[in-house]
Tab-separated table of C-alpha atoms and ligand atoms in Angstrom:
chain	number	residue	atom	x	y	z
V	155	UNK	CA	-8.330	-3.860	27.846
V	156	UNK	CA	-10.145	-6.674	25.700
V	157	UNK	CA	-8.985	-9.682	25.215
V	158	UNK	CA	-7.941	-8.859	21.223
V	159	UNK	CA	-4.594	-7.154	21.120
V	160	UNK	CA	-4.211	-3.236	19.486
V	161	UNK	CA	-3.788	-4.346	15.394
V	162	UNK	CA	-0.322	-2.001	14.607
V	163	UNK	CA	1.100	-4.748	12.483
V	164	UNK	CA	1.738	-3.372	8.762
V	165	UNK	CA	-2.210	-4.859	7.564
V	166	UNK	CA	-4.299	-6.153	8.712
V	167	UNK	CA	-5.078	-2.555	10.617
V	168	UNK	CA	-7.527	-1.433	13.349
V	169	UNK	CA	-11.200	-0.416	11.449
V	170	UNK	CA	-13.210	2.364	11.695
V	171	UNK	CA	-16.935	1.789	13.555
V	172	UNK	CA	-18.136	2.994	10.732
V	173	UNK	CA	-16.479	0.365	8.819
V	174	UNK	CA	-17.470	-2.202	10.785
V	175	UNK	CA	-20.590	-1.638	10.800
V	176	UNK	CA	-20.847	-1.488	6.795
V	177	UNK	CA	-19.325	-4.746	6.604
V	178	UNK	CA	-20.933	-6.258	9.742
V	179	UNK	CA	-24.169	-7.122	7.949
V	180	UNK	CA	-25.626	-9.968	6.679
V	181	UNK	CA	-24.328	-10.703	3.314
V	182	UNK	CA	-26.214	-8.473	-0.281
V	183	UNK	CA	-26.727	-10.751	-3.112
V	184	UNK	CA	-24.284	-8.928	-5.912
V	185	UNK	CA	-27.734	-8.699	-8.084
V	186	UNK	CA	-29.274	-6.396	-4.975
V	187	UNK	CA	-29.680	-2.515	-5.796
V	188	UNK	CA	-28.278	-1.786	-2.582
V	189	UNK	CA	-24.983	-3.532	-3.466
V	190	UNK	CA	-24.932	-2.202	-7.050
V	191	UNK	CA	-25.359	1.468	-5.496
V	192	UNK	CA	-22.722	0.427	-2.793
V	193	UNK	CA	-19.940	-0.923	-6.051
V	194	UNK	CA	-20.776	2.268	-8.088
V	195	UNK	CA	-20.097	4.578	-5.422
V	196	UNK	CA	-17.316	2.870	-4.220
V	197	UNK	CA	-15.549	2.563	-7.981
V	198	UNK	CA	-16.310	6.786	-8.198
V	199	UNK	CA	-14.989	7.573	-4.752
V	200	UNK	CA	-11.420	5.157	-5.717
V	201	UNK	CA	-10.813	7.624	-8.487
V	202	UNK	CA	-11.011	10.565	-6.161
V	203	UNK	CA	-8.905	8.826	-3.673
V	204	UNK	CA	-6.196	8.039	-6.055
V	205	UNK	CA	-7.156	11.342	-7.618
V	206	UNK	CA	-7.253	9.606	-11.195
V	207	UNK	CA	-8.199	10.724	-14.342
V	208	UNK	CA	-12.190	10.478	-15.070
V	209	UNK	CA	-10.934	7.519	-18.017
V	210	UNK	CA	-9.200	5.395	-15.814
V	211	UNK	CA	-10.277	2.231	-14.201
V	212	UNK	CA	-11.000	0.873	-11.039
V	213	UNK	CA	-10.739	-2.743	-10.029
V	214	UNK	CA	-12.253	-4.351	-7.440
V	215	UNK	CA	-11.307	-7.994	-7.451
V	216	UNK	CA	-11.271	-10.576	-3.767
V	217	UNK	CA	-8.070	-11.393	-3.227
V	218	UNK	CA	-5.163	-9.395	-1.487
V	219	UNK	CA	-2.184	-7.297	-2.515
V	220	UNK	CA	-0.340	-9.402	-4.757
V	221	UNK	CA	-3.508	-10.360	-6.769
V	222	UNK	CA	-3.544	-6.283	-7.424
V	223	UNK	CA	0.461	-7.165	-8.247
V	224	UNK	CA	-0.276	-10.068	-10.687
V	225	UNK	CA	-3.023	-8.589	-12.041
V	226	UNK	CA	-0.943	-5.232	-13.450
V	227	UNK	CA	1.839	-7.350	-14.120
V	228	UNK	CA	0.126	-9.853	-16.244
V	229	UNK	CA	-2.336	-7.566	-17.927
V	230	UNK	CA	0.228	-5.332	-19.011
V	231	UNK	CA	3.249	-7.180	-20.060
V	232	UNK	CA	4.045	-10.024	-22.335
V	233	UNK	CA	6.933	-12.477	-22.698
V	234	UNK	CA	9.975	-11.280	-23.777
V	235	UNK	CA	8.695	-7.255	-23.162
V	236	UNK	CA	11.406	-5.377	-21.026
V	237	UNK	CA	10.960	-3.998	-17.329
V	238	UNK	CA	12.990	-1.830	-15.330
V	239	UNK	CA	12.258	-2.570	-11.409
V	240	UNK	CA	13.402	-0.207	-8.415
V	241	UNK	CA	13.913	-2.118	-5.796
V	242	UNK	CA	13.788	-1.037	-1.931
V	243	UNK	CA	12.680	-4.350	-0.484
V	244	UNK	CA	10.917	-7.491	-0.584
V	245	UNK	CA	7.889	-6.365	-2.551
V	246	UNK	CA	10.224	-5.242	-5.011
V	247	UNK	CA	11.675	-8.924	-4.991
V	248	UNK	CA	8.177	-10.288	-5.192
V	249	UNK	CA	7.264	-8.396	-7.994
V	250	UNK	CA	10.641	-8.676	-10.130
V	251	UNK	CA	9.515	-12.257	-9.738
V	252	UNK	CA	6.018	-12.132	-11.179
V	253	UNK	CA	7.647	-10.355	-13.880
V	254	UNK	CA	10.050	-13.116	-14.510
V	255	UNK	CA	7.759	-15.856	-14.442
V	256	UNK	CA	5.557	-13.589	-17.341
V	257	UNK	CA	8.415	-14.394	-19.156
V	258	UNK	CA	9.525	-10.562	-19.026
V	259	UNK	CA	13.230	-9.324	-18.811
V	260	UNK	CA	13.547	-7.345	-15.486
V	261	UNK	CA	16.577	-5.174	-14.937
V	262	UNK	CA	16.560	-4.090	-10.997
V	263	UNK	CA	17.900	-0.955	-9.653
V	264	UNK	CA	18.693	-1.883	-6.235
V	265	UNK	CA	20.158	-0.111	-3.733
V	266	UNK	CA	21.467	-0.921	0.111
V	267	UNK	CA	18.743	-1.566	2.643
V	268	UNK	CA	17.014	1.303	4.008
V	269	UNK	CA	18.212	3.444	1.150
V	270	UNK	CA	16.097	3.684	-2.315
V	271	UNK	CA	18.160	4.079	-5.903
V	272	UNK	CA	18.389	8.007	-6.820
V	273	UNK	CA	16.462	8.870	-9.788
V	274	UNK	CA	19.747	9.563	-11.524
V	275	UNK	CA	20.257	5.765	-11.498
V	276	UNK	CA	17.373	4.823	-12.600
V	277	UNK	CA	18.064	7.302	-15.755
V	278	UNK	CA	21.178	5.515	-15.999
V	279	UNK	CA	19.944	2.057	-15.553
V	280	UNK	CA	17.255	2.606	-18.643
V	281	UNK	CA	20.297	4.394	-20.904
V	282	UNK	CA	22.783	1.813	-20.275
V	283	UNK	CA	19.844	-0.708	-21.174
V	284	UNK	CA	20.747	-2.130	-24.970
V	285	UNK	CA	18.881	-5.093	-25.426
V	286	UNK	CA	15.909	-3.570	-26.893
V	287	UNK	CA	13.229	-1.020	-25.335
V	288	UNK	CA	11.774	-1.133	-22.377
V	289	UNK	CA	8.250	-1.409	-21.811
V	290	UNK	CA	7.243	-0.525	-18.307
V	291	UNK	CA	8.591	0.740	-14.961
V	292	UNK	CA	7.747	-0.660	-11.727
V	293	UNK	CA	8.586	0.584	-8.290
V	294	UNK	CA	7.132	0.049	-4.245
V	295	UNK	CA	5.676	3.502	-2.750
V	296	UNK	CA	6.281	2.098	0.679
V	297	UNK	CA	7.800	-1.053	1.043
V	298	UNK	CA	6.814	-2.826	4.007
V	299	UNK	CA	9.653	-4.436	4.738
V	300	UNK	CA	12.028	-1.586	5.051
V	301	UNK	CA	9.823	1.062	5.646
V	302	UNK	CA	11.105	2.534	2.761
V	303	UNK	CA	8.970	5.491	0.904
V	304	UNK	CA	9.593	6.210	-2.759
V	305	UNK	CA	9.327	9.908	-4.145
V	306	UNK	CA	7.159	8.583	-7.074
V	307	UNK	CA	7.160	12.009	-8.881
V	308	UNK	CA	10.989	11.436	-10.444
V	309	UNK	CA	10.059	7.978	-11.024
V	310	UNK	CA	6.894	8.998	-13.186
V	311	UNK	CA	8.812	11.791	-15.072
V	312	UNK	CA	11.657	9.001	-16.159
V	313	UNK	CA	8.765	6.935	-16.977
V	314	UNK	CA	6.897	9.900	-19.538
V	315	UNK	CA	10.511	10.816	-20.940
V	316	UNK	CA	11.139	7.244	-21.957
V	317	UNK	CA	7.203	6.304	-23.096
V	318	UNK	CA	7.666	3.932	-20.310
V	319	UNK	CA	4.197	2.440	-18.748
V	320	UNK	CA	4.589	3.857	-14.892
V	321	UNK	CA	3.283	0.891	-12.247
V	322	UNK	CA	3.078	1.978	-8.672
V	323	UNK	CA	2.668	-0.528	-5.561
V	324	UNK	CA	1.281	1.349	-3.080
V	325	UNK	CA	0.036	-1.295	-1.115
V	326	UNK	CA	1.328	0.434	2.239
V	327	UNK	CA	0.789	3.483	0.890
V	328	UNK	CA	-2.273	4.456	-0.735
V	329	UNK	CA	-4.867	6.413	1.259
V	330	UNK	CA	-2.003	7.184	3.534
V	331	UNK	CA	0.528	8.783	1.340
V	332	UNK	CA	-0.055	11.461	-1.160
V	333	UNK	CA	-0.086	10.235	-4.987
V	334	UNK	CA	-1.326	12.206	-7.321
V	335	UNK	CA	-2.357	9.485	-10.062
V	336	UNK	CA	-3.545	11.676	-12.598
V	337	UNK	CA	-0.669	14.219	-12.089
V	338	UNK	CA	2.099	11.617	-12.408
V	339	UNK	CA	0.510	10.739	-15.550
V	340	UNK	CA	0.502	6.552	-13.964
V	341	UNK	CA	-0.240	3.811	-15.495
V	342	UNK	CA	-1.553	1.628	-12.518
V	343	UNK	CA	-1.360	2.433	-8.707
V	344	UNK	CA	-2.390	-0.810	-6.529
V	345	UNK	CA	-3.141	-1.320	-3.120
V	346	UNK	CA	-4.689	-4.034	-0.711
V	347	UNK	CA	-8.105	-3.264	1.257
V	348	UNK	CA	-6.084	-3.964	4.539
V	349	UNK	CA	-3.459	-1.047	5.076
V	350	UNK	CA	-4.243	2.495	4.625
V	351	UNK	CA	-7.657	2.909	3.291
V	352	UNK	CA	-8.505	0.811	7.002
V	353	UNK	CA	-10.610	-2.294	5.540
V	354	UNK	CA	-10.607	-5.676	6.532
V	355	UNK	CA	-8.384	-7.713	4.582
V	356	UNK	CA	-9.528	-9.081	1.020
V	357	UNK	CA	-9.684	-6.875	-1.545
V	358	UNK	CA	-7.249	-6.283	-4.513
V	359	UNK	CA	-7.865	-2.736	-5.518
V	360	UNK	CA	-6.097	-0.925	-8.415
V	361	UNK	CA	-6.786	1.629	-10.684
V	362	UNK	CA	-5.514	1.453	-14.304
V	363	UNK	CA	-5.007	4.257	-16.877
V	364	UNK	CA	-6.758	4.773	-19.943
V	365	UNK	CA	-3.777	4.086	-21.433
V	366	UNK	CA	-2.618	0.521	-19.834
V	367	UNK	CA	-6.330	-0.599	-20.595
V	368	UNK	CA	-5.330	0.052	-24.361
V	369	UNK	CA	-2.034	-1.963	-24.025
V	370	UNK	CA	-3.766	-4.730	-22.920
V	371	UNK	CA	-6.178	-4.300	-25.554
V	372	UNK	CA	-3.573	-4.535	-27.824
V	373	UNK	CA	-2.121	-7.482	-26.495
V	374	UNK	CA	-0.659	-9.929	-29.149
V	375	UNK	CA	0.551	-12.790	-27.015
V	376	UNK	CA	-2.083	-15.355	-25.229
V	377	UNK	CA	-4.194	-13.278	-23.246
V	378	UNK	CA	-3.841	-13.412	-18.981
V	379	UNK	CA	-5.134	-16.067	-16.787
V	380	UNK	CA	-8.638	-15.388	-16.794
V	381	UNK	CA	-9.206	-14.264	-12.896
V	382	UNK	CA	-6.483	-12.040	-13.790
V	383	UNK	CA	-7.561	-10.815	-16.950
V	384	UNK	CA	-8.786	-7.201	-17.027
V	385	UNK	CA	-11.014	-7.787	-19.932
V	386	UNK	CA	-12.844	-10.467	-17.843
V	387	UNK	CA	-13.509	-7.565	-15.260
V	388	UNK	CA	-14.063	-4.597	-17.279
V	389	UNK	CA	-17.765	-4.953	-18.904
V	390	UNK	CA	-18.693	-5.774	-14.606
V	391	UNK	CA	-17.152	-2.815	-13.467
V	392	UNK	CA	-19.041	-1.127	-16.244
V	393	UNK	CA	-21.895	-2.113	-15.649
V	394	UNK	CA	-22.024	-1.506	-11.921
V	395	UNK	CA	-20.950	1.524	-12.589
V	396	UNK	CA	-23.897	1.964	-14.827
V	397	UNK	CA	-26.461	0.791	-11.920
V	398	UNK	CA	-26.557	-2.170	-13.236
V	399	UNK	CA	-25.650	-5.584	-12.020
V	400	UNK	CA	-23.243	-8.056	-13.586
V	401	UNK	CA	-21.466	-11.332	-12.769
V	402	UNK	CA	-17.579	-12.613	-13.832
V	403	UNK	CA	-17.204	-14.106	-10.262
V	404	UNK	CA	-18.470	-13.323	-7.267
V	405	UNK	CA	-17.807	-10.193	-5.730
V	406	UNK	CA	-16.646	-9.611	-1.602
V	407	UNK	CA	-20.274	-8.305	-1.215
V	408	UNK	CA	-19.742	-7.335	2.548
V	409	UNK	CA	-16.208	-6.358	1.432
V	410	UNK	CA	-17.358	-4.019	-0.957
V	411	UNK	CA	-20.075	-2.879	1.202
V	412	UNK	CA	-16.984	-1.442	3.715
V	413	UNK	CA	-14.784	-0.429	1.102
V	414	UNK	CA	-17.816	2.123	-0.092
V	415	UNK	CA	-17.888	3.561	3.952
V	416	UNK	CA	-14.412	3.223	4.344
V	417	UNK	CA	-13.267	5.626	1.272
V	418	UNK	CA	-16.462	8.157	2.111
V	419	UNK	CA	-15.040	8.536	5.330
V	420	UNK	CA	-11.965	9.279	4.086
V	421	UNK	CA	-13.831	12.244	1.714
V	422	UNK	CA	-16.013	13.615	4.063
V	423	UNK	CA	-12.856	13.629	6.412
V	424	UNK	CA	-11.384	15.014	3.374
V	425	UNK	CA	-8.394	13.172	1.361
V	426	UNK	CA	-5.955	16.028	2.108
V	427	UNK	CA	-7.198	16.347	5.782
V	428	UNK	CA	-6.539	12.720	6.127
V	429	UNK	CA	-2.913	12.760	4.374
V	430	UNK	CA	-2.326	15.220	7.134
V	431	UNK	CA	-3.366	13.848	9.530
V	432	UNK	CA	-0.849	10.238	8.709
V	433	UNK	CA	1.790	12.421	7.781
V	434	UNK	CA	1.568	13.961	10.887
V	435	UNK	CA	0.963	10.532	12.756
V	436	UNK	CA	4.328	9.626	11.296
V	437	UNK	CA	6.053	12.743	12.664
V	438	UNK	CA	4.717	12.210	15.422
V	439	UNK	CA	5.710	8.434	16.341
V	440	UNK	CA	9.119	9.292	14.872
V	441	UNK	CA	9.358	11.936	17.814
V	442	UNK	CA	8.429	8.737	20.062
V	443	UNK	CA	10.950	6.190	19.039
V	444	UNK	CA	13.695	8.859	18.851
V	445	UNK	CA	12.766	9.577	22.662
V	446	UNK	CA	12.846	5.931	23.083
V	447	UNK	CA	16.528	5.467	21.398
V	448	UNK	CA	14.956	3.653	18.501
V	449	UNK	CA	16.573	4.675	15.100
V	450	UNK	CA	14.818	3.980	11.939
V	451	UNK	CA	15.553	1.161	9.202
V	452	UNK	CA	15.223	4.165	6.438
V	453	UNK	CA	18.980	5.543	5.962
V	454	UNK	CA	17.503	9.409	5.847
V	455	UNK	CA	14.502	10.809	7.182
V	456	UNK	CA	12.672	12.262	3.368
V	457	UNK	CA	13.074	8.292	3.056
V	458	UNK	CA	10.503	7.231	5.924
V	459	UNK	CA	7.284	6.272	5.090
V	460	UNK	CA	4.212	8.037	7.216
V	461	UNK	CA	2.553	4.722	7.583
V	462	UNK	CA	4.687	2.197	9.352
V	463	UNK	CA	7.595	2.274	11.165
V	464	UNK	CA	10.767	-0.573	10.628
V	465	UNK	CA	13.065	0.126	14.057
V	466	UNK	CA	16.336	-1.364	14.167
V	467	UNK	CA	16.620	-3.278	17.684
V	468	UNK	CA	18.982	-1.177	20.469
V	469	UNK	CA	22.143	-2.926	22.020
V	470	UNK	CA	21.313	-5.288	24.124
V	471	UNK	CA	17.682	-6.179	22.911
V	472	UNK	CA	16.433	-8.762	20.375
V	473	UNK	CA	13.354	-9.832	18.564
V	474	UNK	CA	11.915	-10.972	21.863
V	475	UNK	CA	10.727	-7.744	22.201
V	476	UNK	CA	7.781	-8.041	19.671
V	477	UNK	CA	6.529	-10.767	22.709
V	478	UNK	CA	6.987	-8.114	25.166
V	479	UNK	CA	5.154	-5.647	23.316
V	480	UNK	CA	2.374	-8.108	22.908
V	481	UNK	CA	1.904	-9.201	26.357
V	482	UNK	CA	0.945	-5.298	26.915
V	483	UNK	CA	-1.459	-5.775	24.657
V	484	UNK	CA	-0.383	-4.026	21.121
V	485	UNK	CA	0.363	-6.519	18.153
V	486	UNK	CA	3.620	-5.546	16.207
V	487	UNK	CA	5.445	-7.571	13.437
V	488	UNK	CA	8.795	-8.744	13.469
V	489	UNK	CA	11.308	-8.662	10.808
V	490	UNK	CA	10.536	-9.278	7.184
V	491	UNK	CA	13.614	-8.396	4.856
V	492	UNK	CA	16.093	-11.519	4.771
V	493	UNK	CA	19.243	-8.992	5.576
V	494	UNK	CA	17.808	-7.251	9.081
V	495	UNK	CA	14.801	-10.189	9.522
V	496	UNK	CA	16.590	-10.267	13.139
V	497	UNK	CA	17.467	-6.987	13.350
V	498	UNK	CA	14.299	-4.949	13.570
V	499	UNK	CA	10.332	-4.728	13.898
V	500	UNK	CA	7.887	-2.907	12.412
V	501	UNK	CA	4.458	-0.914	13.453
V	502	UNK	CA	2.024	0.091	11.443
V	503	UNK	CA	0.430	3.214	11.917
V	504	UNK	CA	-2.232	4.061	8.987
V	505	UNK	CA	-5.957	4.134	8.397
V	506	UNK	CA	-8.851	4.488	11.314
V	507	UNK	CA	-5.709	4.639	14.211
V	508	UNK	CA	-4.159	8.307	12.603
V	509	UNK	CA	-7.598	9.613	14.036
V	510	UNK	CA	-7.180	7.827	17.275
V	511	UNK	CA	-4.538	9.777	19.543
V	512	UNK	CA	-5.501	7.576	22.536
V	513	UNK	CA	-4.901	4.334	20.593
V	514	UNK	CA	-1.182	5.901	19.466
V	515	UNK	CA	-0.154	6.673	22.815
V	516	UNK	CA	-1.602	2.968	23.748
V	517	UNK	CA	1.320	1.908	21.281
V	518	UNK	CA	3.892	4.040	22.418
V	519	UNK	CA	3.363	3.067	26.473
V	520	UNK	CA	3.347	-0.531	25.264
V	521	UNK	CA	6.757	0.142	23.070
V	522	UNK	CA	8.319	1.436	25.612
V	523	UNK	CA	7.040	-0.994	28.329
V	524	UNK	CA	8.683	-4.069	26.825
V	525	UNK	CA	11.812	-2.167	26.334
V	526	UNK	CA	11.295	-1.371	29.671
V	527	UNK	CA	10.500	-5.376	30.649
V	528	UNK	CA	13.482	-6.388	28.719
V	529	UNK	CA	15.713	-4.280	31.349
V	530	UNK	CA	16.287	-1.128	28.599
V	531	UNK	CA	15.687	2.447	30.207
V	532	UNK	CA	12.734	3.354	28.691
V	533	UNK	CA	10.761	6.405	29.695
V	534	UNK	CA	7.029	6.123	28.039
V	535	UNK	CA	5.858	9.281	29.300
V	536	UNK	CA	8.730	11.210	28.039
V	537	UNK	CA	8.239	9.292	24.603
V	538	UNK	CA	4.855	9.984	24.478
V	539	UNK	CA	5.485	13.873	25.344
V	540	UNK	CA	7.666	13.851	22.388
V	541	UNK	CA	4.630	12.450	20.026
V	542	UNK	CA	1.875	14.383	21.678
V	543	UNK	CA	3.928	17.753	20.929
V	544	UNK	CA	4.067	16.913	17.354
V	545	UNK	CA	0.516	16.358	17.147
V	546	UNK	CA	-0.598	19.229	19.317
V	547	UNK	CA	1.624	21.346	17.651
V	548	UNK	CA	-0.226	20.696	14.023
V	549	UNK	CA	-3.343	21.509	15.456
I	793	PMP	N1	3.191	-4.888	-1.596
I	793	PMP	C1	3.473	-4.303	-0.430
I	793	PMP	C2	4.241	-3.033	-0.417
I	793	PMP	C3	3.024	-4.890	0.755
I	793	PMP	O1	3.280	-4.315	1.917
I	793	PMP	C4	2.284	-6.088	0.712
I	793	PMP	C5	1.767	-6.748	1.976
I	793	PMP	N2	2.440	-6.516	3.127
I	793	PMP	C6	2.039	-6.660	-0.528
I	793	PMP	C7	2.495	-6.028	-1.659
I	793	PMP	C8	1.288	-7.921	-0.647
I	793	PMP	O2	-0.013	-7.738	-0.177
I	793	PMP	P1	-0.865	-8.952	0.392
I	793	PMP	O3	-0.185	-9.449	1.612
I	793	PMP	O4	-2.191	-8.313	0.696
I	793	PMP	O5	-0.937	-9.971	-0.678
């Protein structure tokens, strides 16, 4: 065992050698033809991976998730414009307050924690709403902090009945989860470089539709900060997609060096293959923690998100297991929602490690050890039976 714990926190994730060694170079210039290859192919292989239309947009900008957040938020709505929000979780939070400080009117759908709002009340929500129209809907595919997965199909449909823009996080989701952008008829879906797609950590990545390009297009109000400003972005990503190089600010050269491997691995693997193979990951840890007398933070199981896990804590154990865990050599994160902060931990389980049985059953044994340390019957091999039957059993 190395010295640098197993990475099954919810992002940053274990990489791919392949990755690594695409980002492991000595920095490209952005004005190099390798680099403006590397961006081009990378912008064309994000619309296959969020299977979006062939007139939407990629973004590649440095910075992290909630850059990709403030960037749809701010290039889409103005003050005083309407949002509905359907909240499952601290992202949700976070972005209901990005929307607020745009000066926007945000009415939440909320529901207990673990549980997501039924599409019939979001319907609900937008008919009872009489203050004027709405503008946009926003929702978390998977939010991190309840391992909560949204269907996002209902959600879009609301969204087209209403002429609603449709704005997906799917920062613990995308690459990982099926969504269908161009089928769902979305406006933006949004992701970080460090969860699913298996990247080192900073890169906001989104996609935009034809349509939310025109909206802020059309924008009457003082445009965005300019960092966040899609216009600022748009004639670079243009042009590199053109073969031709182009400056706004500096791109994460190595970063988008890794982001080109990292989404061609997930094509030659196939995108569908891949899906699979996390949903199946998912099944299979589920199996695990069940064995282990871990029940999920999700209320039912269509609700659990194939990427990470949020465990409530058994009787007679507390957040001292994360420690435990650690000392056996597999990082895992603690509590992040405010109601269950000390009532749970979470592992993430997406990108490079779906493809890595051995690393899996590392997490499991270690799981299961400091439940084990902490005085809990714990029987790893049993647990591990449980996942390895799932996965076997999918060929
Ligand atoms: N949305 C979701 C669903 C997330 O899980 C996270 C990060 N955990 C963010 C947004 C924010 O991303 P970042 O930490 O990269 O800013």
């Amino acid at each position: 065992m190395s010295d640098r714990p197993l990475l099954m926190i919810p992002g940053p994730v274990e990489v791919s050698p392949r990755v690594l060694a695409a980002f492991s170079t000595p920095p490209p210039g952005h004005l190099e033809p390798r680099f403006v290859a590397a961006f081009a192919a990378a912008l064309e292989r994000m619309r296959r991976v969020w299977s979006a239309p062939p007139e939407s947009q990629p973004f590649v900008v440095p910075g992290s998730g909630t850059l990709a957040m403030e960037m749809a938020a701010a290039n889409l709505l103005e003050p005083g414009d309407r949002a509905l929000l359907v909240n499952t979780g601290v992202f949700s939070d976070r972005m209901a307050e990005m929307l607020r400080r745009l000066g926007a009117a945000v009415r939440e759908v909320r529901a207990p924690v673990g549980d997501a709002p039924s599409p019939e009340a979001v319907r609900e929500a937008l008919t009872a709403e009489r203050e004027g129209p709405v503008k946009a809907l926003f929702a978390t595919h998977v939010d991190t902090s309840t391992g909560v997965r949204l269907d996002p199909r209902p959600l879009a449909e609301i969204a087209a009945e209403h002429g609603l823009l449709a704005v997906f996080d799917g920062v613990c989701a995308a690459g990982g989860e099926p969504f269908d952008m161009a089928g769902l008829g979305a406006d933006v879906y949004l992701t970080a470089s460090q969860k699913a797609l298996g990247l080192p950590p900073g890169l906001a990545l989104l996609v935009a539709s034809e349509r939310a390009l025109a909206v802020r297009a059309a924008r009457r109000s003082a445009p965005p900060p300019l960092y966040l400003d899609w216009a600022s972005w748009l004639p670079v990503h243009q042009a590199y997609e053109q073969g031709k190089p182009a400056y706004f600010a500096t791109p994460a050269t190595n970063l988008v060096l890794a982001l080109e491997a990292g989404l061609g691995e997930i094509l030659d693997a196939g995108l569908a293959e891949c899906l699979e193979a996390q949903a199946r990951t998912g099944r299979a840890l589920r199996a695990a923690w069940s064995a282990l007398g871990l029940a999920p933070v999700p209320v039912r199981p269509d609700l659990e998100a194939a990427t990470i896990s949020a465990l409530r804590f058994p009787a007679g154990v507390d957040s001292t297991l994360v420690a435990r865990i650690a000392a056996r050599g597999v990082a895992v994160a603690g509590g992040l929602h405010p109601e269950i902060r000390s009532q749970c931990f979470r592992i993430g389980h997406m990108g490079y490690v779906v493809h890595r049985p051995d690393l899996l059953r590392r997490t499991v044994e270690a799981v299961a050890g400091g439940l084990a340390d902490g005085g809990i019957e714990a029987d790893a091999e049993r647990a591990w039976a449980a996942a390895a039957a799932v996965l076997e059993s999918a060929g």
